[in-house]
Each structure stands twice: as structure tokens, then as C-alpha cells.
mmCIF file of C-alpha atoms in Angstrom:
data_model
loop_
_atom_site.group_PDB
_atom_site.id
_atom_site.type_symbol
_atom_site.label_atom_id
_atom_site.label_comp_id
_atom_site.label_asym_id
_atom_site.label_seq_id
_atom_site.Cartn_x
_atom_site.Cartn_y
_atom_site.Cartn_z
ATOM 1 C CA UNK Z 1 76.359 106.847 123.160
ATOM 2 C CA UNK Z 2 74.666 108.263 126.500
ATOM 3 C CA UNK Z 3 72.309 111.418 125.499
ATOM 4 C CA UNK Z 4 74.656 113.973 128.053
ATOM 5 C CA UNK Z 5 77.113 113.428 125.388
ATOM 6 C CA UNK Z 6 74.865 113.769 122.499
ATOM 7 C CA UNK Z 7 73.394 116.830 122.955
ATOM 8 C CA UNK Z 8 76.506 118.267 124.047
ATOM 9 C CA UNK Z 9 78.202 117.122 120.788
ATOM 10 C CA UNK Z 10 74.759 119.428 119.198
ATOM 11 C CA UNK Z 11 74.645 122.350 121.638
ATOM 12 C CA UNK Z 12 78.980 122.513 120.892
ATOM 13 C CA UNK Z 13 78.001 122.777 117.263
ATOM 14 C CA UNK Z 14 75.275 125.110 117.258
ATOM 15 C CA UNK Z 15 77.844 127.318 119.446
ATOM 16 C CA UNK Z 16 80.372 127.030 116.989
ATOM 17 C CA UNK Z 17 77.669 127.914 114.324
ATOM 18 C CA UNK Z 18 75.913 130.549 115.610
ATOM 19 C CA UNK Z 19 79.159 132.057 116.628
ATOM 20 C CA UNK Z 20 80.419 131.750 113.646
ATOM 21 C CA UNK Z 21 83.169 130.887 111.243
ATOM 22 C CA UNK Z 22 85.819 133.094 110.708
ATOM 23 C CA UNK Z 23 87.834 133.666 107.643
ATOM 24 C CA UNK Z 24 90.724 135.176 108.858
ATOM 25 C CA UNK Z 25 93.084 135.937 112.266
ATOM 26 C CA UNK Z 26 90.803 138.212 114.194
ATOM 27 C CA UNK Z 27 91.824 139.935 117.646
ATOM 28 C CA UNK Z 28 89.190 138.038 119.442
ATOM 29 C CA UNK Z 29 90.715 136.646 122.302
ATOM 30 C CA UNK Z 30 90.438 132.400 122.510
ATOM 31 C CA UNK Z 31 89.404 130.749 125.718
ATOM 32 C CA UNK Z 32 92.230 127.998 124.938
ATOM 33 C CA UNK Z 33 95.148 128.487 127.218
ATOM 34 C CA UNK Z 34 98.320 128.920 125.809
ATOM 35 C CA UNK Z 35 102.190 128.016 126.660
ATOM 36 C CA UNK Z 36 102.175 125.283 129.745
ATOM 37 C CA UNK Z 37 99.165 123.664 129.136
ATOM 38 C CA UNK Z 38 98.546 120.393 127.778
ATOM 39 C CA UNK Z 39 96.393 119.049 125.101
ATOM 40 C CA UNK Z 40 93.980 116.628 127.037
ATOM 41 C CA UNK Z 41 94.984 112.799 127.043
ATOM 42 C CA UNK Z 42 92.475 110.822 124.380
ATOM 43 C CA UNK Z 43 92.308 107.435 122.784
ATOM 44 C CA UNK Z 44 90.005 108.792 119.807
ATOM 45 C CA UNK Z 45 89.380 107.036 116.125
ATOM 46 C CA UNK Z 46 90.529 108.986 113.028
ATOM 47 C CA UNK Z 47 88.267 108.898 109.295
ATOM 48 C CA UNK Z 48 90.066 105.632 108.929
ATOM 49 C CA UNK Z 49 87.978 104.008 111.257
ATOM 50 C CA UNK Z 50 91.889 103.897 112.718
ATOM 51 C CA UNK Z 51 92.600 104.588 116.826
ATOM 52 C CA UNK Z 52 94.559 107.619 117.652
ATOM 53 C CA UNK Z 53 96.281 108.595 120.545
ATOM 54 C CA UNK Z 54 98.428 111.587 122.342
ATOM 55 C CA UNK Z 55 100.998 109.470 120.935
ATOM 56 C CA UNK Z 56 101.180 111.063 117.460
ATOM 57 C CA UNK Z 57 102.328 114.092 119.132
ATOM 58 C CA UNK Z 58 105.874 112.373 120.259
ATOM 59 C CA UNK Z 59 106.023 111.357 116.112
ATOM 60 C CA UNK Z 60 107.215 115.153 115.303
ATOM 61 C CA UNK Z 61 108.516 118.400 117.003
ATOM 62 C CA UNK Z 62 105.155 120.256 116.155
ATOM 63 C CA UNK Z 63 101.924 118.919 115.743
ATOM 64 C CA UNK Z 64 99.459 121.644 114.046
ATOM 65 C CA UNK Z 65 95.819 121.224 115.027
ATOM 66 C CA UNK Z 66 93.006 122.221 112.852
ATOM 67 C CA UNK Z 67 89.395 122.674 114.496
ATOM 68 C CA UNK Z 68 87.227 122.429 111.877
ATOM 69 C CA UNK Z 69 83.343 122.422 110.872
ATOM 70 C CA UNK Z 70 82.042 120.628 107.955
ATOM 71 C CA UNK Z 71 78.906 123.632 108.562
ATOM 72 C CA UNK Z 72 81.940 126.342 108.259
ATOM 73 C CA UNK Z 73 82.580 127.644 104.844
ATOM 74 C CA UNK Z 74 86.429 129.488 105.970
ATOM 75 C CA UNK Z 75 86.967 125.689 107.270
ATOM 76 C CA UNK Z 76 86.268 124.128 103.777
ATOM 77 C CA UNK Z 77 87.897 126.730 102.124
ATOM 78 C CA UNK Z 78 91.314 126.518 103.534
ATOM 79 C CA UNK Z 79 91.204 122.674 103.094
ATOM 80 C CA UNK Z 80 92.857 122.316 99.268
ATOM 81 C CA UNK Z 81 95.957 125.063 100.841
ATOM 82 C CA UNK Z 82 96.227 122.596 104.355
ATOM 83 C CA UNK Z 83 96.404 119.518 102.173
ATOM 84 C CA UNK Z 84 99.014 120.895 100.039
ATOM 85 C CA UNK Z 85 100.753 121.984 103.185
ATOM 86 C CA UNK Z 86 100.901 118.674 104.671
ATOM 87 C CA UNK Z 87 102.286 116.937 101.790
ATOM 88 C CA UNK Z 88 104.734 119.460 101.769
ATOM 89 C CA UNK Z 89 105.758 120.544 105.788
ATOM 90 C CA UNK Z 90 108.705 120.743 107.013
ATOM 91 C CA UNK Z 91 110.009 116.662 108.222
ATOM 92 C CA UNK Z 92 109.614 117.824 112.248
ATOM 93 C CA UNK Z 93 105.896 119.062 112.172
ATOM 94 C CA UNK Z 94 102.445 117.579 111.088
ATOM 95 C CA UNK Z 95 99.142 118.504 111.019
ATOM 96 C CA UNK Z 96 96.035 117.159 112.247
ATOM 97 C CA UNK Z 97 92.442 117.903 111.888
ATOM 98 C CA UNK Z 98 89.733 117.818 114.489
ATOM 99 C CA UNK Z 99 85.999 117.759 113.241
ATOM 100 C CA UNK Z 100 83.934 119.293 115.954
ATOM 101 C CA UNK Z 101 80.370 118.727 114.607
ATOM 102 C CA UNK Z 102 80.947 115.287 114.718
ATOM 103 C CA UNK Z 103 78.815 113.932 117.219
ATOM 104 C CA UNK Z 104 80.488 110.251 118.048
ATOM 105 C CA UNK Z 105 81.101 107.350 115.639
ATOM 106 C CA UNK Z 106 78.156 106.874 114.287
ATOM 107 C CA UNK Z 107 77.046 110.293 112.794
ATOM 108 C CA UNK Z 108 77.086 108.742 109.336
ATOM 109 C CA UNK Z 109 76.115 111.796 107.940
ATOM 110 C CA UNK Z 110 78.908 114.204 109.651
ATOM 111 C CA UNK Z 111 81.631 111.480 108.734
ATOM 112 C CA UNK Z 112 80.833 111.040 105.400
ATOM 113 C CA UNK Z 113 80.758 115.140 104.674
ATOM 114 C CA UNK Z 114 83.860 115.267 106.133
ATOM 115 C CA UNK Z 115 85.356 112.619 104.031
ATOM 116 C CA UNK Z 116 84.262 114.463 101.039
ATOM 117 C CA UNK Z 117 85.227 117.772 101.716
ATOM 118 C CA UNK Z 118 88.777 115.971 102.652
ATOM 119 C CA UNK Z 119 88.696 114.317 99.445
ATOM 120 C CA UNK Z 120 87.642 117.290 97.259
ATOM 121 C CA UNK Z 121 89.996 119.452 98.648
ATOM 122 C CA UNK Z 122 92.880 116.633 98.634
ATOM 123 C CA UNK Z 123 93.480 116.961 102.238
ATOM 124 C CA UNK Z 124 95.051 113.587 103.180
ATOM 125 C CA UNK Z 125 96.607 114.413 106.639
ATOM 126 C CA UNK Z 126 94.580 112.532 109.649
ATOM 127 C CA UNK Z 127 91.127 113.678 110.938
ATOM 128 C CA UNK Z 128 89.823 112.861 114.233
ATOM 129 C CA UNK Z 129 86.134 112.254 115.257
ATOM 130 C CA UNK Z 130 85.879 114.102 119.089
ATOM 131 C CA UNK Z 131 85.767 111.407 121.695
ATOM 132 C CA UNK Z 132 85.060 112.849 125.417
ATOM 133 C CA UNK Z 133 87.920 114.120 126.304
ATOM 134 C CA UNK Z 134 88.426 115.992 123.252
ATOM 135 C CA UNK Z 135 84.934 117.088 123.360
ATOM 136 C CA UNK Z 136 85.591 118.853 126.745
ATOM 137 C CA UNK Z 137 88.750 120.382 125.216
ATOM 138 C CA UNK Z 138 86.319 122.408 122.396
ATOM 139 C CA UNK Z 139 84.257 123.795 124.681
ATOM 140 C CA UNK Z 140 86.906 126.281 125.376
ATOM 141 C CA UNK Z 141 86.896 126.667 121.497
ATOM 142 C CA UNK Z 142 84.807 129.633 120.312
ATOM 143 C CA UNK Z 143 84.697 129.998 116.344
ATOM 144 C CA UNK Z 144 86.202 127.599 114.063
ATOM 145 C CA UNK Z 145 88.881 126.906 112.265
ATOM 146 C CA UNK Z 146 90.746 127.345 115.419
ATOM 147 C CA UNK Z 147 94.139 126.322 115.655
ATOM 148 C CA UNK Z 148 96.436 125.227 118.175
ATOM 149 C CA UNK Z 149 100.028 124.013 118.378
ATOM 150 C CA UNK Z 150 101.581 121.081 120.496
ATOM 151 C CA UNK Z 151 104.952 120.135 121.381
ATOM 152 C CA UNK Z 152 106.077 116.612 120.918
ATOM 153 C CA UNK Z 153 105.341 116.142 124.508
ATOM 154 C CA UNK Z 154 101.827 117.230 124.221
ATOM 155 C CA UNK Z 155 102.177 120.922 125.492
ATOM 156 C CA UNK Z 156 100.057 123.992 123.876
ATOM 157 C CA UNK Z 157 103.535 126.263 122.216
ATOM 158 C CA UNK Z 158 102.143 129.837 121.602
ATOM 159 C CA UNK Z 159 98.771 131.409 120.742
ATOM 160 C CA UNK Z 160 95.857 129.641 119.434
ATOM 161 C CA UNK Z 161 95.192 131.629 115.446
ATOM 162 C CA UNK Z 162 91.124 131.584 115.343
ATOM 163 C CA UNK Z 163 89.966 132.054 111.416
ATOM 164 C CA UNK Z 164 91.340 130.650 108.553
ATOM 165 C CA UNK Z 165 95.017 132.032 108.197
ATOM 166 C CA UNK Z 166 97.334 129.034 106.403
ATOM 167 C CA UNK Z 167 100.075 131.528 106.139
ATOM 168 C CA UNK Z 168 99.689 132.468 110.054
ATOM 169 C CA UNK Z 169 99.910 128.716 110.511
ATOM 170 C CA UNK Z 170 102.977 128.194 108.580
ATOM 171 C CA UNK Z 171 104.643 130.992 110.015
ATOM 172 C CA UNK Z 172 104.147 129.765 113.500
ATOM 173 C CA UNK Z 173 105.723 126.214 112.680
ATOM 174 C CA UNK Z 174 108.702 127.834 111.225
ATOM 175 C CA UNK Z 175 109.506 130.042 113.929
ATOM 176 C CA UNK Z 176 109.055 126.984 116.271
ATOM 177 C CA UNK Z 177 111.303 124.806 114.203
ATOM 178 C CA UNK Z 178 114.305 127.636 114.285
#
């Protein structure tokens, strides 16, 4: 892994940290863009060791995207309530999880926290590891959990909801699916 991406991967997480976690929808405005624009185009490996691509988006209506830290307490503790949630969504929409503090496929440590707070918390749904085009997309991101919503062809649908808000996440995917 060249050391421009490296320490990016570790000055994105110390951003994320020392901005902070949030635990709930605040009225901090995201830098994401909404409505029109897409998610970038990646070819990025999931938990699983498995490759993942914009393709999964085309697999459902709705695709919900988690940001998430394994440093963020709100991130861990909304994990059991997403897991349940995508065992249980609605047959059009998914969920997937991004781990920002990642930093490439080989940050043993990182991986292997995140599998066990995914395991702990019986979250099952897929979890990527940031590749560089994803890791250009969360620079825009400024707190974690964020999280964003994507059509089926890959578009951003509505507002970003930054803190940990399952029910604001839910909501969202229901008035989509109407």
C-alpha cells in the first residue's frame, strides 16, 4: 500500500475521531451531496475477504449505507438494532456497512475489531474495507455513523442522517419504497 494512502486512511480517522461520534440526528449540516449525485464507482473487498462492487446496488431498490468506526461508541451501539434490521428489511432495500478506520487490507487489527463487534452485535449484513475510491468519498464524511442512501442505479436519494438514528433510517427506506 503506497504511504499517500496510508496516512490518509490515519489522518481520515483521527478526523472522524476527534470530530466525533454522534449518537443521534443532529442539525449539523453533511458535506455529502445529496439527490443527483452518485456514489463513487469501486471494486472494494468485504470482511469475507469477498470482492464487492457498485453492482450490489442494482440487487435492490435501496441500498442503506452505514459509515461506521470501530473507535465510535454510537457506531457499536446501534450495531445489535442494524443487524436485526437487515434480517428483517423490507425485500427491495439492503444495507451495507462501510468501516472507515480501516486502513487497507491488511490492518489486521481494524479487521478483526470489526469482525467482532459484527459478531457480538449479530450484524450479518456485508461490510466493506475502504479501497481508494471509497476513501475519497469519506473525506466529505464528517462524524460517524453517517448514513447515506442509493438508488439501484447508484444515485445518493435524499439527505445523508449523521448520528446513530435506526428509526431515522428505517423511516427513510419506507418512504422511498412507497
Amino acid at each position: 500500500m503506497k504511504l499517500g494512502k496510508i496516512l490518509g486512511v490515519g489522518i481520515l480517522a483521527t478526523g472522524l475521531i476527534f470530530s466525533g461520534c454522534l449518537d443521534e440526528e443532529t442539525e449539523t449540516a453533511a458535506a455529502i451531496q445529496v439527490t443527483g449525485e452518485k456514489f463513487p464507482q469501486f471494486s472494494a473487498v468485504n470482511l469475507s475477504e469477498e470482492t464487492v462492487t457498485n453492482d450490489i446496488f442494482a440487487q435492490k431498490k435501496i441500498t442503506v449505507i452505514n459509515i461506521w468506526g470501530t473507535f465510535c461508541p454510537p457506531c457499536i451501539g446501534e450495531m445489535p438494532e442494524l443487524g436485526e434490521w437487515a434480517r428483517n428489511m423490507p425485500a427491495d432495500a439492503q444495507i451495507i456497512g462501510i468501516i472507515c478506520d480501516v486502513n487497507g487490507n491488511e490492518d489486521f487489527q481494524t479487521i478483526d475489531a470489526a469482525k467482532q463487534i459484527l459478531r457480538e452485535a449479530n450484524a450479518n449484513f456485508v461490510n466493506l474495507i475502504p479501497n481508494a475510491a471509497i476513501f475519497e468519498y469519506l473525506q466529505k464524511v464528517d462524524a460517524v455513523p453517517t448514513t447515506i442512501f442509493v438508488d439501484a442505479q447508484g444515485n445518493l436519494i435524499g439527505e445523508p442522517v449523521i448520528g446513530a438514528d435506526v428509526d431515522s433510517y428505517k423511516q427513510r427506506v419506507e418512504e422511498y419504497l412507497k
